[in-house]
XYZ file of C-alpha atoms in Angstrom:
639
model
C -18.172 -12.513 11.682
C -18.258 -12.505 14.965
C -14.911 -12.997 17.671
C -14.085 -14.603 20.877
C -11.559 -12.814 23.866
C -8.331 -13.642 24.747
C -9.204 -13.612 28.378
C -9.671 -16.501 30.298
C -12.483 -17.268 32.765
C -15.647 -15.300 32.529
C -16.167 -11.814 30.674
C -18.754 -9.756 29.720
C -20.097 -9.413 26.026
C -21.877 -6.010 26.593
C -18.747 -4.736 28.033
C -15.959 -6.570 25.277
C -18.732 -5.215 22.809
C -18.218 -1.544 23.674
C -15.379 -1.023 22.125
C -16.385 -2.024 18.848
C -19.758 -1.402 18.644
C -20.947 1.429 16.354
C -21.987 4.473 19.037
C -25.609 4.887 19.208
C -26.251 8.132 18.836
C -30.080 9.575 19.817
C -29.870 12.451 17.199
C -27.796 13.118 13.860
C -28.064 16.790 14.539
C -27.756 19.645 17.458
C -27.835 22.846 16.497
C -26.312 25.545 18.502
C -27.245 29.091 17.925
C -27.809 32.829 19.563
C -31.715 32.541 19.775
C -32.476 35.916 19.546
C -30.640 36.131 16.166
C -31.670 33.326 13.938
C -34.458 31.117 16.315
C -37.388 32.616 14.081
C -35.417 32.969 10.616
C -32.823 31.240 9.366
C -32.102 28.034 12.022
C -35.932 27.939 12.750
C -36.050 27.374 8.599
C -33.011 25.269 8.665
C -34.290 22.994 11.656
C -37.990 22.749 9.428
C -35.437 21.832 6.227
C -32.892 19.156 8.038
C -36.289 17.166 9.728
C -37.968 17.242 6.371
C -34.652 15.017 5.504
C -34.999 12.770 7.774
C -32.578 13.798 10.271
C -33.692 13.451 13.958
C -32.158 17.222 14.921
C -32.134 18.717 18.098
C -33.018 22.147 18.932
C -33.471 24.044 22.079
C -36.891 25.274 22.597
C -36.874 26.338 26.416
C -35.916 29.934 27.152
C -32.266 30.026 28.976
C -32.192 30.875 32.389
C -29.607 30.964 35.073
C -25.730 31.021 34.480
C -24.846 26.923 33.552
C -26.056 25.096 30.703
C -28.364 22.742 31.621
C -27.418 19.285 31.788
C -30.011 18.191 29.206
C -28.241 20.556 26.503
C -24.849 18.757 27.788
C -26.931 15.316 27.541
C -27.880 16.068 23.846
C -24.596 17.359 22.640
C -22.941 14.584 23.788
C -25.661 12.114 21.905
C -25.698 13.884 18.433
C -23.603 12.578 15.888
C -22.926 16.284 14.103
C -22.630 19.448 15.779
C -23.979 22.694 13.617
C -22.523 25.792 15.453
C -24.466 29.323 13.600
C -21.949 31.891 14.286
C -24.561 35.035 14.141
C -23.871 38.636 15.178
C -24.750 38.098 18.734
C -23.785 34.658 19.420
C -20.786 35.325 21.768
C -22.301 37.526 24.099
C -24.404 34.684 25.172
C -22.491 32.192 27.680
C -24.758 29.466 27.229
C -23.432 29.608 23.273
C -20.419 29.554 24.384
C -20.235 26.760 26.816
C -22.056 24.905 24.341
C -19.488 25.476 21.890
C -16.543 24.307 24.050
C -18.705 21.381 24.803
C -19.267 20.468 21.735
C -15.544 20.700 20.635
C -14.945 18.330 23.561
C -16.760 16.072 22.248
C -15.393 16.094 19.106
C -12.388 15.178 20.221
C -13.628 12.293 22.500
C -16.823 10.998 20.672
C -15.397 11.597 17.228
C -18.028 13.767 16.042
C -18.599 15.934 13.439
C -18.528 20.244 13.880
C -19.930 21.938 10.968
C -19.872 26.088 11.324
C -22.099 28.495 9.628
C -21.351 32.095 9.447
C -24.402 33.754 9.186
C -23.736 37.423 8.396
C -20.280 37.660 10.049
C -17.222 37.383 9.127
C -15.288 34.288 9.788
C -12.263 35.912 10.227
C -13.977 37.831 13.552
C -15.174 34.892 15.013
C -11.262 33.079 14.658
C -9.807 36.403 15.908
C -12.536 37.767 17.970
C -13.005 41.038 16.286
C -16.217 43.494 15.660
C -19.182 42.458 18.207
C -17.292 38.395 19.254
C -14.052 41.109 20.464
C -16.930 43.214 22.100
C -18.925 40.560 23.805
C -15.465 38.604 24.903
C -14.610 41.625 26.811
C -17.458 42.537 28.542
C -17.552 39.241 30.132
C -13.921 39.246 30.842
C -14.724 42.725 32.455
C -17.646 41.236 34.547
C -15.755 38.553 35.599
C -12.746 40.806 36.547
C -14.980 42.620 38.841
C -16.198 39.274 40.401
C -12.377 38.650 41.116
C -12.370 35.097 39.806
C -9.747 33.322 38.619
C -11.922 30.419 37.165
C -14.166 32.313 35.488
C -11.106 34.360 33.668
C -9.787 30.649 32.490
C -13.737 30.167 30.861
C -13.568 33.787 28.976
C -9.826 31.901 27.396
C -11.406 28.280 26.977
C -14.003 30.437 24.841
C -11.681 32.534 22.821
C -9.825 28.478 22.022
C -12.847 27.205 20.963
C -13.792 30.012 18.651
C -10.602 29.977 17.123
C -10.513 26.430 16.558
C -14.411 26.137 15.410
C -13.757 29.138 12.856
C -10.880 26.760 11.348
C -13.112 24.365 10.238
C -14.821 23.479 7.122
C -18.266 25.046 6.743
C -20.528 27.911 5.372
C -20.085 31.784 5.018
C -23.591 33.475 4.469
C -23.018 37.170 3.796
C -26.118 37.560 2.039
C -28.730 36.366 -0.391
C -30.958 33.847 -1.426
C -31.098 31.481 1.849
C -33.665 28.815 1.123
C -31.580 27.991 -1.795
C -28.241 28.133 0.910
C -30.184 25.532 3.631
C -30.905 23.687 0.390
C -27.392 23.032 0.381
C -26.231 22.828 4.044
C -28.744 19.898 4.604
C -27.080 18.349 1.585
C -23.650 18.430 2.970
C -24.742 17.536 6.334
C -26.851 14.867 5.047
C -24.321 12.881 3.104
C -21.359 13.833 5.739
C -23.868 11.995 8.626
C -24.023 8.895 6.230
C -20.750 8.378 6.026
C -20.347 9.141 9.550
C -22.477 6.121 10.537
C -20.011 3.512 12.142
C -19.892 -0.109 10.711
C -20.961 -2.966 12.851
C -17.849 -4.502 13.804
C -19.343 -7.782 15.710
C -21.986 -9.445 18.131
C -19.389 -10.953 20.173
C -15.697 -8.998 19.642
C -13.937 -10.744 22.126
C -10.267 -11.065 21.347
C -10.556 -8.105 19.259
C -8.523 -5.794 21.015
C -5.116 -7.891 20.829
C -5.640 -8.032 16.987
C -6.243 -4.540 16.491
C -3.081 -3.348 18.241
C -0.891 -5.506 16.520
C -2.245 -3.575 13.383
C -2.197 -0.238 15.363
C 1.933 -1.256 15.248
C 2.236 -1.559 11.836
C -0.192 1.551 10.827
C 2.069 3.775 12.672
C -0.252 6.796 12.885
C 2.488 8.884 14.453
C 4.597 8.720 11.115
C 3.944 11.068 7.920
C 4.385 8.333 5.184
C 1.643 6.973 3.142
C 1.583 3.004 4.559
C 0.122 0.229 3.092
C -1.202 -2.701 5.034
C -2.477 -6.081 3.802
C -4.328 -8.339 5.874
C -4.367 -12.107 4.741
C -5.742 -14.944 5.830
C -8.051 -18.045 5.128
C -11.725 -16.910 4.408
C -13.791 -16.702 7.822
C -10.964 -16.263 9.769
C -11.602 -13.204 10.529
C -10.281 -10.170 7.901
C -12.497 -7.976 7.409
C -13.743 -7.883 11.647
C -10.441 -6.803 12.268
C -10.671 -4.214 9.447
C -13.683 -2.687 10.466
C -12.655 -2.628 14.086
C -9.174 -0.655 12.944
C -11.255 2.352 11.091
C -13.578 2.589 13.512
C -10.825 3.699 15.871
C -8.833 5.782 13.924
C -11.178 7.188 11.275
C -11.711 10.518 12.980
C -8.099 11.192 12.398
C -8.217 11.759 8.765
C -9.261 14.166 5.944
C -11.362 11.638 4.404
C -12.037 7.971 4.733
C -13.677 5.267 3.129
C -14.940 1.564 3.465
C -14.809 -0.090 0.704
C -16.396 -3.432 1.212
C -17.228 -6.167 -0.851
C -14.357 -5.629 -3.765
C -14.534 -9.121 -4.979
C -18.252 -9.108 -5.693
C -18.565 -5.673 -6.766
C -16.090 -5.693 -9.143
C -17.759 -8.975 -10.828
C -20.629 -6.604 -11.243
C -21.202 -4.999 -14.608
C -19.280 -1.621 -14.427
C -18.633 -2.450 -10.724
C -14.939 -0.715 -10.538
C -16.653 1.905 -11.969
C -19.182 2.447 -9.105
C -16.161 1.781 -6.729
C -14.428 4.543 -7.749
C -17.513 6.809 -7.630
C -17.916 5.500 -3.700
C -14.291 6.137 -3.138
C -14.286 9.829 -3.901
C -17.988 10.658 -2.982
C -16.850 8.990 0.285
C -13.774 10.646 0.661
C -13.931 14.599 -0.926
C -17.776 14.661 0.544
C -20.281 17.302 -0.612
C -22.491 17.506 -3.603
C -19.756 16.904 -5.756
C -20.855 14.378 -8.944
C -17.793 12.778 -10.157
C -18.607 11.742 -13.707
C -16.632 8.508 -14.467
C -17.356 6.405 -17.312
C -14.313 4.164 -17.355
C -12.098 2.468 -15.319
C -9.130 3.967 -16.444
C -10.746 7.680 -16.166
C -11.573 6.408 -12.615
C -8.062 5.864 -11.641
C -6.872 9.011 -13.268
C -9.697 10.611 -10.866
C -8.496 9.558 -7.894
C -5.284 9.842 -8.451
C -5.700 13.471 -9.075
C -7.991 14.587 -6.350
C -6.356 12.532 -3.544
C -2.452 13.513 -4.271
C -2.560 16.106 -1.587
C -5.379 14.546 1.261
C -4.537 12.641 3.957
C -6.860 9.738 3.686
C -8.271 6.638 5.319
C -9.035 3.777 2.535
C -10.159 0.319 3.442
C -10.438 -2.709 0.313
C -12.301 -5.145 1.946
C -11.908 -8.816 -0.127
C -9.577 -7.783 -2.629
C -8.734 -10.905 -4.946
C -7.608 -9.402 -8.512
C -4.542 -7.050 -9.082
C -6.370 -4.790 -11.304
C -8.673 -3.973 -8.637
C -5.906 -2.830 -6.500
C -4.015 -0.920 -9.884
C -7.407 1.116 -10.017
C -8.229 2.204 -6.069
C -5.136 2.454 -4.998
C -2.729 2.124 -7.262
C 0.380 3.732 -5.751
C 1.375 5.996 -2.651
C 1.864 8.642 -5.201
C -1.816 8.647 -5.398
C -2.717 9.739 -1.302
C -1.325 12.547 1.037
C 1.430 12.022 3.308
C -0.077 10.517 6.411
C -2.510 8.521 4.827
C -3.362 4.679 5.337
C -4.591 2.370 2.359
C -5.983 -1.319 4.215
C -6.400 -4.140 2.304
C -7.856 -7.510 3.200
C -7.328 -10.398 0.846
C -6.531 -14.055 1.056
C -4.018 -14.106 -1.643
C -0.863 -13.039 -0.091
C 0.466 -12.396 -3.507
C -1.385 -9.907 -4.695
C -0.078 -7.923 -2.368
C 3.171 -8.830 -2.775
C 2.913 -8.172 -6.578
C 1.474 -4.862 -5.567
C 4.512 -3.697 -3.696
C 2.759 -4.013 -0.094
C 5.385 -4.887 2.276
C 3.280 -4.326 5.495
C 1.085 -7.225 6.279
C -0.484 -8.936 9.130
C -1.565 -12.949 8.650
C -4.427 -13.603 10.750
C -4.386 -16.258 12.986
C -6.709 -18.736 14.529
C -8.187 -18.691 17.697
C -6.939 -20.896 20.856
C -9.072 -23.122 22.558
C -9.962 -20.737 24.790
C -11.244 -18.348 22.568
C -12.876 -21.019 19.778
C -14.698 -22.085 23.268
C -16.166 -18.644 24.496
C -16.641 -17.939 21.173
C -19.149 -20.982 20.412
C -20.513 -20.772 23.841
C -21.470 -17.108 22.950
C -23.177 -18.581 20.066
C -25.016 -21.942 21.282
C -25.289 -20.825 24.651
C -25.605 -16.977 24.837
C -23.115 -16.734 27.803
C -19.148 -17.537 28.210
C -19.467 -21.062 29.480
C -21.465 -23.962 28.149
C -23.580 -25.922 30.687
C -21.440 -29.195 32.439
C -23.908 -31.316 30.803
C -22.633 -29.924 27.277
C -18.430 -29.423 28.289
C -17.473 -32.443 25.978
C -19.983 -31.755 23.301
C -18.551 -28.505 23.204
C -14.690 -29.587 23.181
C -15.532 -32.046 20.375
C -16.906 -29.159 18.165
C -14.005 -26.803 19.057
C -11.610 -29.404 18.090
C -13.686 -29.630 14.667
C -13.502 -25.954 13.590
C -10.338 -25.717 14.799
C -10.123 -21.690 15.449
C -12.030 -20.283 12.806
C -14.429 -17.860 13.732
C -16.093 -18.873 10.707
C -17.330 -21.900 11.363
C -17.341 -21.636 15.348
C -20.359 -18.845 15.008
C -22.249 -20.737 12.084
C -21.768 -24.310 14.520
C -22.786 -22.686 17.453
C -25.790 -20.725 16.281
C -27.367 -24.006 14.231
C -26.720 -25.904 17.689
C -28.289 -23.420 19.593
C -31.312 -24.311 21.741
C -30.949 -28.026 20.877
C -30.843 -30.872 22.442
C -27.850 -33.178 23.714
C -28.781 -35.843 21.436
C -29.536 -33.229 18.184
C -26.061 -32.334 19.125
C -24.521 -35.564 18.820
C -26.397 -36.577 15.688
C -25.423 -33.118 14.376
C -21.505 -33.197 14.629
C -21.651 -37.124 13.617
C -22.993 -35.797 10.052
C -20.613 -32.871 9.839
C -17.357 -35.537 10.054
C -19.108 -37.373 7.178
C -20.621 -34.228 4.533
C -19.403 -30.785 6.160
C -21.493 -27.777 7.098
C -22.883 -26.376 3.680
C -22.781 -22.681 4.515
C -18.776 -23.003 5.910
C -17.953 -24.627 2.796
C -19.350 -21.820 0.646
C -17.399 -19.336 2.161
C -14.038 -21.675 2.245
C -14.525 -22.496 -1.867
C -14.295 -18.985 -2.910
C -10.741 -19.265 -2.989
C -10.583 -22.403 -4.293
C -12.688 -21.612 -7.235
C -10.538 -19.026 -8.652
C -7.321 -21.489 -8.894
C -6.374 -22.917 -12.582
C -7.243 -25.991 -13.154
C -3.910 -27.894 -12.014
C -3.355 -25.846 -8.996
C -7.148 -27.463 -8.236
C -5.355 -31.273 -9.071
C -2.692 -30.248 -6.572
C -4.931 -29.197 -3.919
C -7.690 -32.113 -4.036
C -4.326 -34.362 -4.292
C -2.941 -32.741 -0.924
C -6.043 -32.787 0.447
C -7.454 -36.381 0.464
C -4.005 -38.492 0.020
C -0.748 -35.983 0.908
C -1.441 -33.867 4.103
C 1.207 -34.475 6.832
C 3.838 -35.961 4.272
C 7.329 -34.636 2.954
C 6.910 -32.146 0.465
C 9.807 -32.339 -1.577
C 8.918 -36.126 -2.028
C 5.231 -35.341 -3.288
C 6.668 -32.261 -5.835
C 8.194 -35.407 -7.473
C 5.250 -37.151 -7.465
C 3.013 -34.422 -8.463
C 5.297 -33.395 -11.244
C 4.952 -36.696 -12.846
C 1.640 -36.064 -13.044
C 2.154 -32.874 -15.120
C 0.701 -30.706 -12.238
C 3.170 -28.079 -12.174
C 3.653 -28.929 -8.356
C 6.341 -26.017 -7.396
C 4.380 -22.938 -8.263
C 0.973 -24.983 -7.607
C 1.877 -25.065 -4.178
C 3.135 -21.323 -3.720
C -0.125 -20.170 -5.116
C -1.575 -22.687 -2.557
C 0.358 -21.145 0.244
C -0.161 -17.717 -0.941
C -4.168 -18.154 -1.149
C -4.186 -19.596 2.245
C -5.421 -22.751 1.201
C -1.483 -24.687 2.726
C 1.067 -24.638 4.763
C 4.786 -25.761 4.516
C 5.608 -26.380 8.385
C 8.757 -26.416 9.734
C 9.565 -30.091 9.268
C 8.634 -29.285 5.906
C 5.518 -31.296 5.952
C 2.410 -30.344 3.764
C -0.332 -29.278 6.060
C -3.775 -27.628 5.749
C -6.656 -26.783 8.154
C -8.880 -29.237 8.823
C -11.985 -27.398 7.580
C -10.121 -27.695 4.353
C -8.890 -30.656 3.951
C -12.604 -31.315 4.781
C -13.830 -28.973 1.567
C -11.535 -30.792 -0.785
C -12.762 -34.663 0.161
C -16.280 -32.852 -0.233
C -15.198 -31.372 -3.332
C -14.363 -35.264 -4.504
C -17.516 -36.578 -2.801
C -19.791 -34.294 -5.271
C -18.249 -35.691 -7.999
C -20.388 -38.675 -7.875
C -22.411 -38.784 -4.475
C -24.204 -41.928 -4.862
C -21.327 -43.859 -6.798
C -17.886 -43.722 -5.026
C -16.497 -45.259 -8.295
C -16.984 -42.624 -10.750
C -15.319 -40.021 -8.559
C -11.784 -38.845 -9.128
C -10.363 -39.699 -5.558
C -11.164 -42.334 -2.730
C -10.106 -42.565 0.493
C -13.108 -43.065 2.949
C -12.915 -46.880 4.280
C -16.240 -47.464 3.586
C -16.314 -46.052 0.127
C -13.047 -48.362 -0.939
C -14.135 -51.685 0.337
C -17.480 -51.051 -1.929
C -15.693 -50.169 -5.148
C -12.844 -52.850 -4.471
C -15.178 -55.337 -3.768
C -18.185 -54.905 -6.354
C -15.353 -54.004 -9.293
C -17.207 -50.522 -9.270
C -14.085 -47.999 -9.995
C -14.057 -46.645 -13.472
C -11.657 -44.645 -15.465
C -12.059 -41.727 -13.494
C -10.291 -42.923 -10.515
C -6.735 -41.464 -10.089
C -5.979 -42.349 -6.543
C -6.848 -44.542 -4.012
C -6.038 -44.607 -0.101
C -6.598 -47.906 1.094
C -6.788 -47.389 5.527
C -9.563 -49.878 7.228
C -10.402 -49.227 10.570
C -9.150 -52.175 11.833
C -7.706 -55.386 10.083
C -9.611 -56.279 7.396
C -9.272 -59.251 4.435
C -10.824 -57.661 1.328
C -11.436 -60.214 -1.624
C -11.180 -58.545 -4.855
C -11.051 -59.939 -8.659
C -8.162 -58.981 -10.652
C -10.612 -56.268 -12.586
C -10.981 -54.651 -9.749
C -7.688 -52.722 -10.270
C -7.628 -53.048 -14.107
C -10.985 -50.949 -14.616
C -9.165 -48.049 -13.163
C -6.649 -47.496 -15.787
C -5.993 -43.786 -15.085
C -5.062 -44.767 -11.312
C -1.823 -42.048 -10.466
C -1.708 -43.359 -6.593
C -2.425 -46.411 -5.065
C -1.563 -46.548 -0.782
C -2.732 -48.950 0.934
C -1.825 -48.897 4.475
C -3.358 -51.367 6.796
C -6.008 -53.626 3.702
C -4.876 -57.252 3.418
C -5.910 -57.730 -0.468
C -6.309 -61.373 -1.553
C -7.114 -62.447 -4.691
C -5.606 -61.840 -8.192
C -4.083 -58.416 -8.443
C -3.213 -56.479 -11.731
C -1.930 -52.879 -11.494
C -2.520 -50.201 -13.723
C 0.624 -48.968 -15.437
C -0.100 -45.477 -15.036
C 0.246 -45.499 -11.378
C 3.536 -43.223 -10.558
C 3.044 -44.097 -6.414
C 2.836 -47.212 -5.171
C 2.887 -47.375 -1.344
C 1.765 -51.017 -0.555
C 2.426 -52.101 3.371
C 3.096 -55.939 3.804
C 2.292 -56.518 0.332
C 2.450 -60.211 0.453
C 4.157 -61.473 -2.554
C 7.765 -61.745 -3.250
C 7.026 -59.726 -6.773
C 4.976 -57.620 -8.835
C 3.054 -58.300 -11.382
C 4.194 -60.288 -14.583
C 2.135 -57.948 -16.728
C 2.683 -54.642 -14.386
C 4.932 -52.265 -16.499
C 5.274 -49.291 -14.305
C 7.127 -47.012 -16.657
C 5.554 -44.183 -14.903
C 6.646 -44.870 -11.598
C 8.431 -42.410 -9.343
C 7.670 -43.146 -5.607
C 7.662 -47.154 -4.553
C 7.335 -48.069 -1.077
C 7.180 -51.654 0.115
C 7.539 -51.965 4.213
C 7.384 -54.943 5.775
C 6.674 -57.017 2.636
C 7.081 -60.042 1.419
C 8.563 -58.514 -1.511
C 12.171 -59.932 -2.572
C 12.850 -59.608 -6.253
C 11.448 -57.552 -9.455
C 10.898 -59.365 -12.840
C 12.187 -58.408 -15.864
C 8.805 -57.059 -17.195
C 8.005 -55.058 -14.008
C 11.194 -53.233 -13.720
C 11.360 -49.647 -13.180
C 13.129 -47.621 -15.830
């Protein structure tokens, strides 16, 4: 997924990239350590034992002269995604250790990296409290500096004693004694799997108008507050969830106990024993280490998590989220995380997390013109601004996805490099039979509706958009559709919108997958399909007396006036017809109506009655403007 910027005029995509982009790190390792101690021992062995992993680790093989650390030790520690400090019996008399180490904890807490200690034959408690030989070497530099009389170098002996203090707080190794191969063995472990998790998702190519997105979630995440929060984001699909998602925990990740990105719930979960393996990633992800969490049920999973996360302040994202059981079993209650933490879930049913008791949520939105244009420019163009020669082209395929980043990226990358003419032929056919690969991604939610909420949808789609809604529920509901909670379902899956004229409405790009939906039904044969509304398509089956029992509504709008000549089968043969509209046609011939029809929306219909034989006991909606109409006969009279 990629994303456009909410600035206007030219920008930069390597610099609106930066702040979202993974950091490329040049090693996974630097190891800091008192040479003389361990160079030829232990780190020399663990340095052998972390490259035979696979881990690009950096040691310092030069001998240390002079009184600064070099810049190319400041160079590395700043480019290594982990930090392993060995805390050996002469590593604080050594000021190049300890600069190191207060560079490394600076970059900790700018870069986000990872600090692992090892206390290799001392005490931990020394090194926090600077007793035994870290007390002895900490004062013979303060008294060398003393005799130096300077100030700054006094405030470097205190910015050592912080940082060994705060480095002997963290999580790592204590090494009295014994068997170290088999210790290493299990260092490189930890660091190994810690690094992995370390390694910051993708966010995306072009992250323009990121950055207003993520702090409206950065409001509603609160950091600064102890609860447990959690957040649903909700949305249509390709409009931009999970982006945003992986754009929030890369920023705040760092600040956590343990975190995890869970991505992919939806598909996973169809997976045989897929929860299952969730819940293994979950706490393998967030307790770390070696540990093997043996889960053999979903249930046992929960229990799990619930038990080993009560007390952790956590990170947790559930990317595509689209059952309620998946939520019951990764996250399913505060009770279940430490105070602090922050449980993200990204779904396009709104219900589910409403049903789930998540009152926090952020709808995503579609992107203005501005953005949907940088955006596809990005794509087709790789720059900000299309070429004069292609401004209209452009606007015309803006105006067709409409803001979603979706479809903007998968337009603009098929256009790219082509011509103006490949263009034009190109958007012509998407009008007619949409883009394939945007339709995928918008039927996922559409698939997993029951089969009337589907009805309701297609209904909306090819003959209702734009109109009152309270006067289609009637309509719908003589249909047996179910039409009130249909269309909150709708609504909550993103898939409609009530506007404030209460008008149905959809996006485009969907209203666009239903008709296609219909199309499929029959692509050669407009009259065996369920719906018809394309000009074209309705003169044919009108005409030819194609339509067949399968057609339940027809939308009769001609591009410009047009006399069609029809037979009085041509209506007959369609005896499940719901919906007849016809707003512009001028029929002629002999018409018979179908007396299932429950809408009849007929403009200038040019007799003064209806049908002799028309018995429209089913009839709910009738609307005759401008017609000839004056009188209804006995045997067509609406009960």
């Amino acid at each position: 997924m990629a994303w456009m910027s909410n600035q206007r005029g030219s920008s930069s995509s390597s610099s609106l990239s930066s702040s979202f982009s993974p950091t490329q790190w040049s090693y996974d390792v630097f190891l800091s350590f008192r040479g003389e101690d361990t160079r030829n021992n232990f780190t020399g062995h663990l340095y052998t034992a972390l490259c035979q992993r696979g881990l690009n680790t950096f040691i310092d093989d030069e001998l240390r002269r002079g009184e600064e650390i070099a810049p190319t030790l400041i160079k590395a520690i700043q480019e290594s995604m982990a930090s392993v400090v060995v805390f050996s019996e002469n590593y604080a008399s050594s000021k190049w250790c300890l600069d190191e180490l207060a560079c490394i904890l600076d970059c900790k807490e700018s870069k986000r990296q990872i600090v692992l200690p090892i206390f290799y034959k001392v005490d931990p408690s020394d090194v926090r409290n600077q007793r035994g030989s870290f007390g002895v070497a900490l004062s013979r530099h303060e008294a060398n500096f003393k005799s130096s009389n300077s100030s700054s170098s006094m405030d470097r002996v205190q910015r050592w004693r912080a940082a060994l203090t705060q480095a002997a707080n963290f999580s790592g190794w204590h090494f009295p004694d014994g068997h170290e191969s088999k210790f290493i063995h299990n260092i490189v472990e930890e660091i190994s799997l810690q690094t992995s998790n370390r390694t910051y998702l993708k966010v995306a190519k072009y992250p323009v108008g990121l950055e207003s997105r993520v702090r409206d979630m950065d409001e509603l995440l609160s950091l600064g507050e102890n609860d447990v929060r959690m957040i649903g984001i909700w949305g249509l699909g390709g409009i931009g969830k999970t982006t945003i998602a992986k754009a929030v925990y890369g920023s705040i990740a760092h600040k956590f106990e343990g975190n995890c990105f869970l991505a992919n719930v939806r598909e996973m979960s169809s997976m045989p024993h897929g929860l299952v393996e969730l819940q293994k990633t979950l706490l393998s992800d967030i307790l770390g280490g070696n540990r093997k969490f043996k889960v053999t049920s979903v249930d046992q999973g929960a229990n799990t998590i619930e038990k080993r996360l009560w007390n952790r302040r956590v990170l947790l994202v559930l990317d595509d989220v689209d059952h309620r059981h998946q939520l019951d079993n990764l996250a399913g209650g505060s009770n279940w995380f430490g105070r602090g933490s922050r449980i993200i879930v990204t779904t396009r049913d709104k219900h589910l997390l409403t049903a789930h008791g998540v009152n926090l949520t952020y709808k995503v939105k579609e992107l203005d013109f501005y953005e949907s244009s940088e955006l596809f420019s990005w794509n087709s163009f790789k720059r900000d601004k299309p070429p004069n020669d292609y401004l209209k082209l452009v606007g015309r395929a803006v105006c067709y996805t409409k803001g979603l980043p979706l479809a903007l990226t998968v337009l603009g990358s098929h256009l790219c490099g082509r011509s103006i003419e490949e263009w034009k032929d190109a958007l012509d056919s998407y009008e007619i039979i949409p883009n394939k690969e945007i339709q995928e991604i918008l039927k996922i939610s559409f698939n997993g509706l029951e089969h009337f909420q589907k009805e309701v949808f297609l209904d909306i789609a090819c003959f209702f958009k734009g109109e009152d809604k309270d006067q289609i529920v009637d309509i719908l509901r003589s249909c047996d559709l179910f039409p009130i909670i249909s269309i909150r379902v709708l609504i909550d899956k993103s898939l409609l919108v009530i506007s404030e004229h209460n008008t149905l409405t959809m996006h485009d790009l969907l209203e666009d997958m239903g008709k296609e939906i219909v199309r499929q039904e029959s692509p050669t044969e407009p009259g065996e399909r369920s719906r018809l509304w394309f000009h074209e398509d309705v003169y044919h089956v009108l005409t030819e007396q194609t339509g067949s029992t399968k057609v339940r509504g027809i939308l009769i709008n001609m591009p410009k006036k047009n006399d069609i000549s029809m037979s009085a089968e041509a209506f007959s043969r369609m005896k499940n017809l719901r919906y007849l509209i016809n707003l512009n046609a001028s029929l002629t011939g002999n018409i018979d109506l179908p007396n299932e029809l429950r809408l009849l929306n007929w403009y200038r219909y040019p007799l003064q009655s209806l049908p002799s034989n028309f018995h429209p006991k089913k009839l709910v909606a009738l609307k005759m403007p401008s017609s000839n109409i004056s009188r209804f006969d006995q045997g067509s009279m609406v009960t």
